[in-house]
Each structure stands twice: as C-alpha cells, then as structure tokens.
Amino acid sequence: MDASQADAYLSRIGAVRPAVTDAAALRELQLRHLLAVPFENLSIHLGEEIGLSEEALLAKVVGARRGGFCYELNGLFGALLKQLGYPVSLLAGRVFAEGGVPGPPFDHLALRVEASGPWLVDVGFGRFTHHPLRLDSREDQPDPSGGVFRIVDAPGGDLDVLKDGEPEYRLEQRPRELVDFEPTCWWQSTSPASHFTRSPVCSLLTPTGRITLSGASFITTGSGGRQERDVPRDELLTVYRESFGVVLDRLPQVPGESH
C-alpha cells in the first residue's frame, strides 16, 4: 500500500493521517473504521470471488466502498496501519462455539499492533470492542461498547479473549501472513457448514448503537433497546445503500429462497 492508497483509505473511514503513531491515534483509527466500514458477507451471496490480495481488498473496501469479513477487513486494516508506521502482526484465532469449544485454526484473523505496548486490534468480528485491548494486561478492560473484556493465558501459549466472562476467541501468538488464511477463507465462503454461507448479513456500528440487516430483517440496537422489522424485498437495495453505504446492482441470494 503506497501513501496515496493509504490516504484514500483514510478518507474512506473519515480519518486523517496521524501525526504520531501512538495508542490514542490507533484507538481513533479503529473506531472510525468500525463506524464507516460494515462487517458483511454479501460477496458470498452475490457469487463474487473473495480475494485476499492487497489490490483486491483495496478495490473492494476503498474503491467500491464495500465491507467484508475478518480476513478482508483486518487484513486490509493491518496493511494501512503498517503504511502509517505501526508494527503489525497478523494473528490466527479460533472462535468459540456454544459449549466453550474453540473452532478450527485460522477461523479468525485479528491484529497485534505495537504502540507503546502490544494491542489487540479487531475491526472484523462484528459486535466487539470499539477500542483496542492491551494484550499484555490480564485485568478487566471496560470498553465503550458496554462490554468488559479480559485477556487470559490459554494452553500452549495462546491467549483467550473474554467478553463479560465468556470466551470470544483464542489467539495464537505466532505471526502469520495473509496468504496463510486463504484456505480457511475459501472454506468459510463456500462450505454449507460455514455460518457465513447460510444467510447474507451486513452490520455497522453507529454513534448510538448498531444496525444490522440479516436476510430481510433490519435490526437496530441503541439506548432505546432493540427494534426489528422485516424489509420488503423491493426495498432491500435501498436499505443497503442508505443505511450502510453499500451500493449493489442486484440482491444477495438467500439459500433456499425461490424467485
């Protein structure tokens, strides 16, 4: 990623190039990313190929003003942070399923970023932290999201990320390359066993809460609680455009849906 591409990316998330690559700037960059770039799996349901090259990710997230899932969002955000001068490592995660069982290796991609200490940065996990978490702390870390997070040591030198006492995912500490995630990215985007192939979803943090379009259900959460409504099929493209800034020329396909 060169400087002009980084500037275009910063413009996409409504941020400016930080004068100092410190923890405060990192916190601001993560929050602005979460408020601007949706977590979405629409490519899977549009029949679009998901590429993890930097060029493909820039074209999608910056050029087409789309979102993506963890491999895309954290992969590209990590490249931006590196261009800005932060030391960045890609970490492989295993998302915990119900019952507290961690998923397969490379189930998730998160970032370790150095800024006067190591930070966990994650803009690709949907509803998660607003701010980075200290990776070297084992104390509770309250977050503006309303959750209380904690990093705990796990077997084999891994780290577990807990939210309100419940495990979210397990992180390896060995640095990886983006190409290492390609096989699992392909599986997540093609296998009937992957939850990403079951239904289209698009979710975005807002200043007051979160909005999510899951299939045809539009969900709003905030200070007023949770509201949900069904969106008529002929209005879905408008909701994608006006609520998430995602402009599509056709609707994502819902598995098993007749047309």
Short mmCIF file of N, CA and C in Angstrom, two decimals, residues 56-235:
data_model
loop_
_atom_site.label_atom_id
_atom_site.label_comp_id
_atom_site.label_asym_id
_atom_site.label_seq_id
_atom_site.Cartn_x
_atom_site.Cartn_y
_atom_site.Cartn_z
N ALA A 56 -6.97 -6.49 -4.44
CA ALA A 56 -8.38 -6.86 -4.42
C ALA A 56 -9.10 -6.23 -3.24
N LEU A 57 -8.46 -6.20 -2.09
CA LEU A 57 -9.09 -5.64 -0.90
C LEU A 57 -9.26 -4.13 -1.02
N LEU A 58 -8.26 -3.45 -1.57
CA LEU A 58 -8.39 -2.01 -1.78
C LEU A 58 -9.51 -1.71 -2.76
N ALA A 59 -9.61 -2.50 -3.83
CA ALA A 59 -10.65 -2.26 -4.82
C ALA A 59 -12.04 -2.43 -4.21
N LYS A 60 -12.18 -3.40 -3.33
CA LYS A 60 -13.48 -3.67 -2.73
C LYS A 60 -13.84 -2.66 -1.64
N VAL A 61 -12.97 -2.53 -0.64
CA VAL A 61 -13.30 -1.73 0.54
C VAL A 61 -13.19 -0.24 0.27
N VAL A 62 -12.16 0.17 -0.45
CA VAL A 62 -11.95 1.60 -0.71
C VAL A 62 -12.60 2.01 -2.03
N GLY A 63 -12.30 1.29 -3.11
CA GLY A 63 -12.83 1.66 -4.42
C GLY A 63 -14.34 1.50 -4.52
N ALA A 64 -14.85 0.33 -4.13
CA ALA A 64 -16.29 0.06 -4.23
C ALA A 64 -17.04 0.41 -2.95
N ARG A 65 -16.32 0.86 -1.92
CA ARG A 65 -16.92 1.28 -0.65
C ARG A 65 -17.80 0.17 -0.06
N ARG A 66 -17.25 -1.04 -0.10
CA ARG A 66 -17.91 -2.19 0.48
C ARG A 66 -17.29 -2.50 1.84
N GLY A 67 -17.77 -3.58 2.46
CA GLY A 67 -17.18 -4.09 3.68
C GLY A 67 -16.59 -5.46 3.42
N GLY A 68 -16.68 -6.34 4.40
CA GLY A 68 -16.17 -7.68 4.26
C GLY A 68 -16.21 -8.39 5.59
N PHE A 69 -15.57 -9.58 5.64
CA PHE A 69 -15.47 -10.25 6.93
C PHE A 69 -14.02 -10.24 7.39
N CYS A 70 -13.69 -10.99 8.43
CA CYS A 70 -12.45 -10.74 9.18
C CYS A 70 -11.20 -10.75 8.32
N TYR A 71 -11.09 -11.73 7.41
CA TYR A 71 -9.87 -11.83 6.61
C TYR A 71 -9.67 -10.58 5.75
N GLU A 72 -10.76 -10.06 5.23
CA GLU A 72 -10.69 -8.88 4.38
C GLU A 72 -10.46 -7.61 5.21
N LEU A 73 -11.28 -7.42 6.24
CA LEU A 73 -11.24 -6.16 6.98
C LEU A 73 -9.96 -6.02 7.80
N ASN A 74 -9.63 -7.03 8.58
CA ASN A 74 -8.40 -6.94 9.37
C ASN A 74 -7.16 -7.05 8.50
N GLY A 75 -7.26 -7.83 7.41
CA GLY A 75 -6.13 -7.92 6.51
C GLY A 75 -5.77 -6.57 5.90
N LEU A 76 -6.78 -5.85 5.44
CA LEU A 76 -6.51 -4.55 4.82
C LEU A 76 -6.19 -3.48 5.85
N PHE A 77 -6.88 -3.51 7.00
CA PHE A 77 -6.60 -2.52 8.04
C PHE A 77 -5.18 -2.69 8.56
N GLY A 78 -4.72 -3.93 8.65
CA GLY A 78 -3.34 -4.16 9.05
C GLY A 78 -2.36 -3.55 8.07
N ALA A 79 -2.65 -3.65 6.77
CA ALA A 79 -1.79 -3.05 5.76
C ALA A 79 -1.77 -1.53 5.89
N LEU A 80 -2.92 -0.94 6.18
CA LEU A 80 -2.98 0.52 6.39
C LEU A 80 -2.12 0.92 7.59
N LEU A 81 -2.28 0.21 8.70
CA LEU A 81 -1.52 0.56 9.90
C LEU A 81 -0.02 0.44 9.66
N LYS A 82 0.39 -0.58 8.91
CA LYS A 82 1.81 -0.71 8.57
C LYS A 82 2.28 0.49 7.75
N GLN A 83 1.48 0.91 6.79
CA GLN A 83 1.86 2.05 5.95
C GLN A 83 1.98 3.32 6.78
N LEU A 84 1.17 3.42 7.82
CA LEU A 84 1.21 4.59 8.68
C LEU A 84 2.40 4.55 9.65
N GLY A 85 3.02 3.39 9.79
CA GLY A 85 4.20 3.30 10.63
C GLY A 85 4.07 2.43 11.86
N TYR A 86 2.92 1.78 12.06
CA TYR A 86 2.75 0.89 13.20
C TYR A 86 3.35 -0.48 12.89
N PRO A 87 4.07 -1.09 13.83
CA PRO A 87 4.44 -2.50 13.68
C PRO A 87 3.18 -3.37 13.87
N VAL A 88 2.91 -4.24 12.89
CA VAL A 88 1.67 -5.02 12.88
C VAL A 88 2.00 -6.49 12.64
N SER A 89 1.34 -7.38 13.40
CA SER A 89 1.41 -8.82 13.15
C SER A 89 -0.01 -9.35 12.96
N LEU A 90 -0.16 -10.26 12.02
CA LEU A 90 -1.44 -10.95 11.82
C LEU A 90 -1.47 -12.17 12.72
N LEU A 91 -2.55 -12.32 13.48
CA LEU A 91 -2.69 -13.44 14.40
C LEU A 91 -3.89 -14.30 14.00
N ALA A 92 -3.71 -15.61 14.09
CA ALA A 92 -4.78 -16.54 13.79
C ALA A 92 -5.60 -16.81 15.05
N GLY A 93 -6.92 -16.81 14.89
CA GLY A 93 -7.81 -17.05 16.01
C GLY A 93 -8.74 -18.22 15.77
N ARG A 94 -9.26 -18.77 16.87
CA ARG A 94 -10.25 -19.85 16.84
C ARG A 94 -11.47 -19.37 17.61
N VAL A 95 -12.59 -19.17 16.93
CA VAL A 95 -13.79 -18.63 17.56
C VAL A 95 -14.46 -19.71 18.39
N PHE A 96 -14.84 -19.36 19.60
CA PHE A 96 -15.50 -20.32 20.48
C PHE A 96 -16.95 -20.53 20.05
N ALA A 97 -17.34 -21.79 19.95
CA ALA A 97 -18.72 -22.15 19.68
C ALA A 97 -19.48 -22.30 21.00
N GLU A 98 -20.77 -22.54 20.90
CA GLU A 98 -21.54 -22.80 22.11
C GLU A 98 -20.96 -24.02 22.82
N GLY A 99 -20.91 -23.95 24.13
CA GLY A 99 -20.30 -25.03 24.89
C GLY A 99 -18.85 -24.77 25.19
N GLY A 100 -18.30 -23.64 24.70
CA GLY A 100 -16.93 -23.28 25.02
C GLY A 100 -15.87 -24.05 24.27
N VAL A 101 -16.22 -24.57 23.09
CA VAL A 101 -15.25 -25.31 22.29
C VAL A 101 -14.69 -24.40 21.20
N PRO A 102 -13.36 -24.23 21.12
CA PRO A 102 -12.80 -23.37 20.08
C PRO A 102 -12.92 -24.00 18.71
N GLY A 103 -13.13 -23.17 17.70
CA GLY A 103 -13.27 -23.63 16.34
C GLY A 103 -11.94 -24.04 15.75
N PRO A 104 -11.89 -24.26 14.43
CA PRO A 104 -10.67 -24.72 13.77
C PRO A 104 -9.63 -23.61 13.70
N PRO A 105 -8.36 -23.97 13.50
CA PRO A 105 -7.32 -22.96 13.31
C PRO A 105 -7.64 -22.05 12.12
N PHE A 106 -7.21 -20.81 12.21
CA PHE A 106 -7.42 -19.80 11.16
C PHE A 106 -8.90 -19.46 10.97
N ASP A 107 -9.70 -19.76 11.99
CA ASP A 107 -11.12 -19.44 11.97
C ASP A 107 -11.35 -17.93 11.97
N HIS A 108 -10.38 -17.20 12.48
CA HIS A 108 -10.49 -15.75 12.59
C HIS A 108 -9.11 -15.13 12.40
N LEU A 109 -9.11 -13.90 11.95
CA LEU A 109 -7.88 -13.11 11.79
C LEU A 109 -8.02 -11.84 12.61
N ALA A 110 -7.05 -11.60 13.49
CA ALA A 110 -7.00 -10.37 14.27
C ALA A 110 -5.59 -9.80 14.18
N LEU A 111 -5.38 -8.62 14.76
CA LEU A 111 -4.12 -7.91 14.62
C LEU A 111 -3.48 -7.65 15.97
N ARG A 112 -2.17 -7.83 16.01
CA ARG A 112 -1.35 -7.35 17.13
C ARG A 112 -0.62 -6.11 16.62
N VAL A 113 -0.82 -5.00 17.30
CA VAL A 113 -0.24 -3.72 16.88
C VAL A 113 0.55 -3.14 18.04
N GLU A 114 1.78 -2.70 17.74
CA GLU A 114 2.63 -2.13 18.77
C GLU A 114 2.48 -0.61 18.80
N ALA A 115 2.15 -0.10 19.98
CA ALA A 115 2.06 1.35 20.20
C ALA A 115 2.29 1.59 21.69
N SER A 116 3.56 1.69 22.07
CA SER A 116 3.93 1.75 23.49
C SER A 116 3.37 0.54 24.23
N GLY A 117 3.51 -0.61 23.62
CA GLY A 117 2.99 -1.85 24.16
C GLY A 117 2.14 -2.55 23.12
N PRO A 118 1.83 -3.83 23.34
CA PRO A 118 1.06 -4.59 22.36
C PRO A 118 -0.45 -4.42 22.54
N TRP A 119 -1.14 -4.23 21.41
CA TRP A 119 -2.58 -4.04 21.42
C TRP A 119 -3.25 -5.06 20.49
N LEU A 120 -4.42 -5.55 20.92
CA LEU A 120 -5.28 -6.35 20.05
C LEU A 120 -6.21 -5.41 19.32
N VAL A 121 -6.10 -5.40 18.00
CA VAL A 121 -6.95 -4.56 17.14
C VAL A 121 -7.81 -5.48 16.29
N ASP A 122 -9.12 -5.22 16.26
CA ASP A 122 -10.02 -6.10 15.52
C ASP A 122 -11.20 -5.29 14.98
N VAL A 123 -11.23 -5.12 13.65
CA VAL A 123 -12.35 -4.42 13.00
C VAL A 123 -13.16 -5.41 12.17
N GLY A 124 -12.97 -6.72 12.43
CA GLY A 124 -13.61 -7.73 11.60
C GLY A 124 -14.33 -8.81 12.36
N PHE A 125 -14.87 -8.49 13.54
CA PHE A 125 -15.57 -9.50 14.33
C PHE A 125 -17.02 -9.12 14.60
N GLY A 126 -17.54 -8.17 13.82
CA GLY A 126 -18.92 -7.75 14.06
C GLY A 126 -19.02 -7.00 15.37
N ARG A 127 -19.92 -7.42 16.21
CA ARG A 127 -20.13 -6.75 17.51
C ARG A 127 -19.00 -7.14 18.46
N PHE A 128 -18.08 -6.20 18.69
CA PHE A 128 -16.91 -6.48 19.50
C PHE A 128 -16.47 -5.18 20.16
N THR A 129 -15.19 -4.99 20.36
CA THR A 129 -14.72 -3.78 21.04
C THR A 129 -14.74 -2.57 20.11
N HIS A 130 -14.98 -1.41 20.70
CA HIS A 130 -14.81 -0.15 19.97
C HIS A 130 -13.34 0.26 19.94
N HIS A 131 -12.61 -0.06 21.00
CA HIS A 131 -11.22 0.35 21.16
C HIS A 131 -10.31 -0.88 21.22
N PRO A 132 -9.03 -0.73 20.87
CA PRO A 132 -8.09 -1.83 21.03
C PRO A 132 -7.97 -2.27 22.49
N LEU A 133 -7.54 -3.52 22.68
CA LEU A 133 -7.32 -4.07 24.01
C LEU A 133 -5.82 -4.29 24.24
N ARG A 134 -5.37 -4.05 25.46
CA ARG A 134 -3.98 -4.33 25.78
C ARG A 134 -3.78 -5.85 25.85
N LEU A 135 -2.85 -6.34 25.04
CA LEU A 135 -2.58 -7.77 25.02
C LEU A 135 -1.74 -8.23 26.20
N ASP A 136 -1.01 -7.31 26.83
CA ASP A 136 -0.15 -7.68 27.95
C ASP A 136 -0.81 -7.46 29.30
N SER A 137 -2.08 -7.09 29.30
CA SER A 137 -2.83 -6.92 30.55
C SER A 137 -3.70 -8.15 30.81
N ARG A 138 -3.81 -8.55 32.07
CA ARG A 138 -4.70 -9.64 32.45
C ARG A 138 -5.82 -9.11 33.36
N GLU A 139 -5.99 -7.80 33.33
CA GLU A 139 -7.05 -7.16 34.11
C GLU A 139 -8.28 -6.93 33.24
N ASP A 140 -9.41 -6.66 33.88
CA ASP A 140 -10.61 -6.29 33.14
C ASP A 140 -10.36 -5.01 32.35
N GLN A 141 -10.88 -4.97 31.12
CA GLN A 141 -10.74 -3.79 30.26
C GLN A 141 -12.14 -3.37 29.79
N PRO A 142 -12.78 -2.44 30.51
CA PRO A 142 -14.09 -1.95 30.06
C PRO A 142 -13.95 -1.24 28.72
N ASP A 143 -14.98 -1.37 27.89
CA ASP A 143 -14.95 -0.79 26.54
C ASP A 143 -16.21 0.03 26.32
N PRO A 144 -16.15 1.08 25.49
CA PRO A 144 -17.36 1.87 25.20
C PRO A 144 -18.50 1.05 24.60
N SER A 145 -18.22 -0.14 24.09
CA SER A 145 -19.28 -1.00 23.57
C SER A 145 -20.24 -1.44 24.66
N GLY A 146 -19.85 -1.29 25.91
CA GLY A 146 -20.67 -1.74 27.03
C GLY A 146 -20.19 -3.05 27.61
N GLY A 147 -19.25 -3.71 26.94
CA GLY A 147 -18.71 -4.96 27.43
C GLY A 147 -17.46 -4.75 28.27
N VAL A 148 -17.16 -5.74 29.08
CA VAL A 148 -15.92 -5.76 29.85
C VAL A 148 -15.09 -6.93 29.33
N PHE A 149 -13.90 -6.63 28.83
CA PHE A 149 -13.06 -7.64 28.18
C PHE A 149 -11.87 -7.97 29.06
N ARG A 150 -11.36 -9.18 28.85
CA ARG A 150 -10.18 -9.62 29.58
C ARG A 150 -9.39 -10.58 28.69
N ILE A 151 -8.07 -10.43 28.69
CA ILE A 151 -7.18 -11.34 28.01
C ILE A 151 -6.63 -12.31 29.05
N VAL A 152 -6.75 -13.62 28.80
CA VAL A 152 -6.25 -14.60 29.75
C VAL A 152 -5.34 -15.59 29.02
N ASP A 153 -4.39 -16.13 29.75
CA ASP A 153 -3.48 -17.12 29.17
C ASP A 153 -4.22 -18.43 28.94
N ALA A 154 -3.91 -19.07 27.81
CA ALA A 154 -4.54 -20.32 27.42
C ALA A 154 -3.45 -21.37 27.19
N PRO A 155 -3.84 -22.63 27.05
CA PRO A 155 -2.83 -23.67 26.84
C PRO A 155 -1.98 -23.43 25.60
N GLY A 156 -0.72 -23.88 25.68
CA GLY A 156 0.17 -23.80 24.53
C GLY A 156 0.68 -22.42 24.21
N GLY A 157 0.53 -21.49 25.16
CA GLY A 157 0.99 -20.12 24.92
C GLY A 157 -0.01 -19.25 24.19
N ASP A 158 -1.22 -19.76 23.92
CA ASP A 158 -2.26 -18.97 23.27
C ASP A 158 -2.89 -18.01 24.27
N LEU A 159 -3.73 -17.13 23.75
CA LEU A 159 -4.47 -16.17 24.57
C LEU A 159 -5.95 -16.29 24.30
N ASP A 160 -6.75 -16.29 25.34
CA ASP A 160 -8.20 -16.26 25.17
C ASP A 160 -8.71 -14.85 25.41
N VAL A 161 -9.63 -14.42 24.55
CA VAL A 161 -10.26 -13.11 24.67
C VAL A 161 -11.66 -13.32 25.22
N LEU A 162 -11.92 -12.78 26.39
CA LEU A 162 -13.20 -12.95 27.06
C LEU A 162 -13.99 -11.64 27.03
N LYS A 163 -15.29 -11.78 26.86
CA LYS A 163 -16.21 -10.64 26.96
C LYS A 163 -17.23 -10.97 28.04
N ASP A 164 -17.28 -10.13 29.07
CA ASP A 164 -18.20 -10.35 30.19
C ASP A 164 -18.06 -11.76 30.74
N GLY A 165 -16.82 -12.23 30.78
CA GLY A 165 -16.55 -13.54 31.36
C GLY A 165 -16.69 -14.72 30.43
N GLU A 166 -17.21 -14.49 29.22
CA GLU A 166 -17.42 -15.58 28.26
C GLU A 166 -16.37 -15.51 27.16
N PRO A 167 -15.79 -16.67 26.76
CA PRO A 167 -14.74 -16.65 25.74
C PRO A 167 -15.28 -16.30 24.35
N GLU A 168 -14.61 -15.38 23.68
CA GLU A 168 -14.97 -14.99 22.32
C GLU A 168 -14.11 -15.76 21.31
N TYR A 169 -12.79 -15.65 21.44
CA TYR A 169 -11.91 -16.42 20.57
C TYR A 169 -10.55 -16.63 21.23
N ARG A 170 -9.83 -17.63 20.71
CA ARG A 170 -8.49 -17.98 21.19
C ARG A 170 -7.48 -17.58 20.13
N LEU A 171 -6.46 -16.85 20.54
CA LEU A 171 -5.45 -16.32 19.63
C LEU A 171 -4.13 -17.06 19.76
N GLU A 172 -3.58 -17.47 18.62
CA GLU A 172 -2.17 -17.84 18.60
C GLU A 172 -1.34 -16.57 18.71
N GLN A 173 -0.13 -16.69 19.22
CA GLN A 173 0.74 -15.52 19.27
C GLN A 173 1.80 -15.53 18.17
N ARG A 174 1.84 -16.59 17.37
CA ARG A 174 2.79 -16.66 16.26
C ARG A 174 2.33 -15.77 15.12
N PRO A 175 3.15 -14.86 14.63
CA PRO A 175 2.76 -14.02 13.49
C PRO A 175 2.53 -14.85 12.23
N ARG A 176 1.52 -14.45 11.46
CA ARG A 176 1.17 -15.14 10.22
C ARG A 176 1.20 -14.16 9.05
N GLU A 177 1.14 -14.72 7.84
CA GLU A 177 0.99 -13.93 6.63
C GLU A 177 -0.45 -14.07 6.13
N LEU A 178 -0.92 -13.09 5.38
CA LEU A 178 -2.30 -13.12 4.93
C LEU A 178 -2.59 -14.35 4.07
N VAL A 179 -1.60 -14.80 3.30
CA VAL A 179 -1.79 -15.97 2.46
C VAL A 179 -2.10 -17.21 3.29
N ASP A 180 -1.67 -17.25 4.55
CA ASP A 180 -1.94 -18.40 5.41
C ASP A 180 -3.43 -18.59 5.66
N PHE A 181 -4.21 -17.53 5.51
CA PHE A 181 -5.64 -17.59 5.80
C PHE A 181 -6.48 -17.95 4.58
N GLU A 182 -5.87 -18.04 3.41
CA GLU A 182 -6.64 -18.28 2.19
C GLU A 182 -7.45 -19.58 2.20
N PRO A 183 -6.88 -20.71 2.65
CA PRO A 183 -7.70 -21.94 2.65
C PRO A 183 -8.94 -21.84 3.53
N THR A 184 -8.79 -21.28 4.74
CA THR A 184 -9.96 -21.17 5.62
C THR A 184 -10.92 -20.11 5.12
N CYS A 185 -10.42 -19.06 4.51
CA CYS A 185 -11.31 -18.07 3.89
C CYS A 185 -12.16 -18.72 2.81
N TRP A 186 -11.53 -19.57 2.00
CA TRP A 186 -12.28 -20.28 0.95
C TRP A 186 -13.32 -21.18 1.58
N TRP A 187 -12.95 -21.92 2.63
CA TRP A 187 -13.91 -22.81 3.29
C TRP A 187 -15.07 -22.01 3.88
N GLN A 188 -14.76 -20.92 4.55
CA GLN A 188 -15.81 -20.11 5.17
C GLN A 188 -16.78 -19.55 4.13
N SER A 189 -16.29 -19.31 2.92
CA SER A 189 -17.13 -18.69 1.90
C SER A 189 -17.83 -19.69 0.99
N THR A 190 -17.53 -21.00 1.15
CA THR A 190 -18.11 -22.00 0.24
C THR A 190 -18.78 -23.16 0.94
N SER A 191 -18.38 -23.51 2.14
CA SER A 191 -18.90 -24.71 2.79
C SER A 191 -20.31 -24.52 3.33
N PRO A 192 -21.21 -25.47 3.12
CA PRO A 192 -22.54 -25.39 3.75
C PRO A 192 -22.47 -25.41 5.27
N ALA A 193 -21.35 -25.89 5.83
CA ALA A 193 -21.20 -25.92 7.28
C ALA A 193 -20.78 -24.57 7.85
N SER A 194 -20.37 -23.64 7.00
CA SER A 194 -19.98 -22.31 7.46
C SER A 194 -21.22 -21.47 7.72
N HIS A 195 -21.24 -20.74 8.83
CA HIS A 195 -22.41 -19.89 9.09
C HIS A 195 -22.47 -18.71 8.15
N PHE A 196 -21.36 -18.39 7.47
CA PHE A 196 -21.37 -17.28 6.52
C PHE A 196 -22.15 -17.61 5.25
N THR A 197 -22.28 -18.89 4.90
CA THR A 197 -22.98 -19.26 3.67
C THR A 197 -24.48 -19.40 3.88
N ARG A 198 -24.94 -19.29 5.09
CA ARG A 198 -26.35 -19.58 5.39
C ARG A 198 -27.28 -18.42 5.10
N SER A 199 -26.79 -17.20 5.27
CA SER A 199 -27.66 -16.05 5.04
C SER A 199 -26.80 -14.80 4.89
N PRO A 200 -27.20 -13.86 4.03
CA PRO A 200 -26.46 -12.60 3.93
C PRO A 200 -26.66 -11.75 5.17
N VAL A 201 -25.58 -11.08 5.59
CA VAL A 201 -25.66 -10.19 6.74
C VAL A 201 -24.79 -8.97 6.47
N CYS A 202 -25.24 -7.83 6.96
CA CYS A 202 -24.50 -6.58 6.85
C CYS A 202 -24.72 -5.82 8.14
N SER A 203 -23.64 -5.47 8.84
CA SER A 203 -23.76 -4.89 10.18
C SER A 203 -22.78 -3.75 10.33
N LEU A 204 -23.21 -2.68 10.98
CA LEU A 204 -22.39 -1.48 11.11
C LEU A 204 -22.60 -0.83 12.46
N LEU A 205 -21.49 -0.47 13.11
CA LEU A 205 -21.56 0.32 14.33
C LEU A 205 -22.08 1.72 14.00
N THR A 206 -22.90 2.26 14.88
CA THR A 206 -23.39 3.63 14.73
C THR A 206 -23.01 4.41 16.00
N PRO A 207 -23.10 5.74 15.97
CA PRO A 207 -22.77 6.51 17.17
C PRO A 207 -23.66 6.18 18.37
N THR A 208 -24.83 5.61 18.12
CA THR A 208 -25.75 5.30 19.22
C THR A 208 -25.98 3.81 19.44
N GLY A 209 -25.36 2.96 18.62
CA GLY A 209 -25.59 1.52 18.79
C GLY A 209 -25.08 0.74 17.59
N ARG A 210 -25.97 0.00 16.96
CA ARG A 210 -25.59 -0.83 15.81
C ARG A 210 -26.82 -1.08 14.94
N ILE A 211 -26.58 -1.17 13.63
CA ILE A 211 -27.64 -1.57 12.70
C ILE A 211 -27.17 -2.82 11.97
N THR A 212 -28.11 -3.73 11.73
CA THR A 212 -27.80 -5.00 11.07
C THR A 212 -28.95 -5.37 10.14
N LEU A 213 -28.59 -5.76 8.92
CA LEU A 213 -29.57 -6.33 8.00
C LEU A 213 -29.19 -7.80 7.84
N SER A 214 -29.99 -8.67 8.44
CA SER A 214 -29.76 -10.11 8.39
C SER A 214 -30.86 -10.73 7.55
N GLY A 215 -30.50 -11.16 6.33
CA GLY A 215 -31.55 -11.57 5.41
C GLY A 215 -32.40 -10.36 5.08
N ALA A 216 -33.69 -10.42 5.46
CA ALA A 216 -34.60 -9.29 5.25
C ALA A 216 -35.00 -8.64 6.57
N SER A 217 -34.32 -9.00 7.66
CA SER A 217 -34.63 -8.44 8.97
C SER A 217 -33.67 -7.29 9.28
N PHE A 218 -34.23 -6.11 9.48
CA PHE A 218 -33.43 -4.92 9.82
C PHE A 218 -33.51 -4.71 11.32
N ILE A 219 -32.34 -4.79 11.98
CA ILE A 219 -32.27 -4.74 13.44
C ILE A 219 -31.51 -3.50 13.86
N THR A 220 -32.10 -2.74 14.76
CA THR A 220 -31.48 -1.55 15.31
C THR A 220 -31.35 -1.72 16.81
N THR A 221 -30.14 -1.50 17.33
CA THR A 221 -29.94 -1.53 18.77
C THR A 221 -29.33 -0.21 19.21
N GLY A 222 -29.71 0.24 20.38
CA GLY A 222 -29.21 1.50 20.91
C GLY A 222 -29.78 1.75 22.28
N SER A 223 -29.76 3.03 22.67
CA SER A 223 -30.25 3.39 24.01
C SER A 223 -31.72 3.07 24.19
N GLY A 224 -32.45 3.03 23.08
CA GLY A 224 -33.88 2.72 23.15
C GLY A 224 -34.18 1.24 23.12
N GLY A 225 -33.13 0.41 23.18
CA GLY A 225 -33.34 -1.02 23.16
C GLY A 225 -33.14 -1.59 21.76
N ARG A 226 -33.82 -2.68 21.48
CA ARG A 226 -33.68 -3.40 20.22
C ARG A 226 -34.99 -3.37 19.46
N GLN A 227 -34.91 -2.94 18.21
CA GLN A 227 -36.08 -2.96 17.33
C GLN A 227 -35.76 -3.79 16.09
N GLU A 228 -36.74 -4.52 15.61
CA GLU A 228 -36.54 -5.36 14.44
C GLU A 228 -37.76 -5.25 13.53
N ARG A 229 -37.51 -5.14 12.22
CA ARG A 229 -38.61 -5.11 11.27
C ARG A 229 -38.21 -5.85 10.01
N ASP A 230 -39.19 -6.41 9.34
CA ASP A 230 -38.96 -7.08 8.06
C ASP A 230 -38.99 -6.05 6.94
N VAL A 231 -38.01 -6.12 6.05
CA VAL A 231 -37.90 -5.20 4.93
C VAL A 231 -38.46 -5.87 3.68
N PRO A 232 -39.43 -5.25 2.99
CA PRO A 232 -39.93 -5.82 1.74
C PRO A 232 -38.78 -5.99 0.74
N ARG A 233 -38.87 -7.03 -0.06
CA ARG A 233 -37.80 -7.36 -0.98
C ARG A 233 -37.44 -6.19 -1.90
N ASP A 234 -38.45 -5.44 -2.35
CA ASP A 234 -38.17 -4.35 -3.29
C ASP A 234 -37.55 -3.13 -2.62
N GLU A 235 -37.36 -3.18 -1.29
CA GLU A 235 -36.73 -2.07 -0.57
C GLU A 235 -35.34 -2.42 -0.07
#
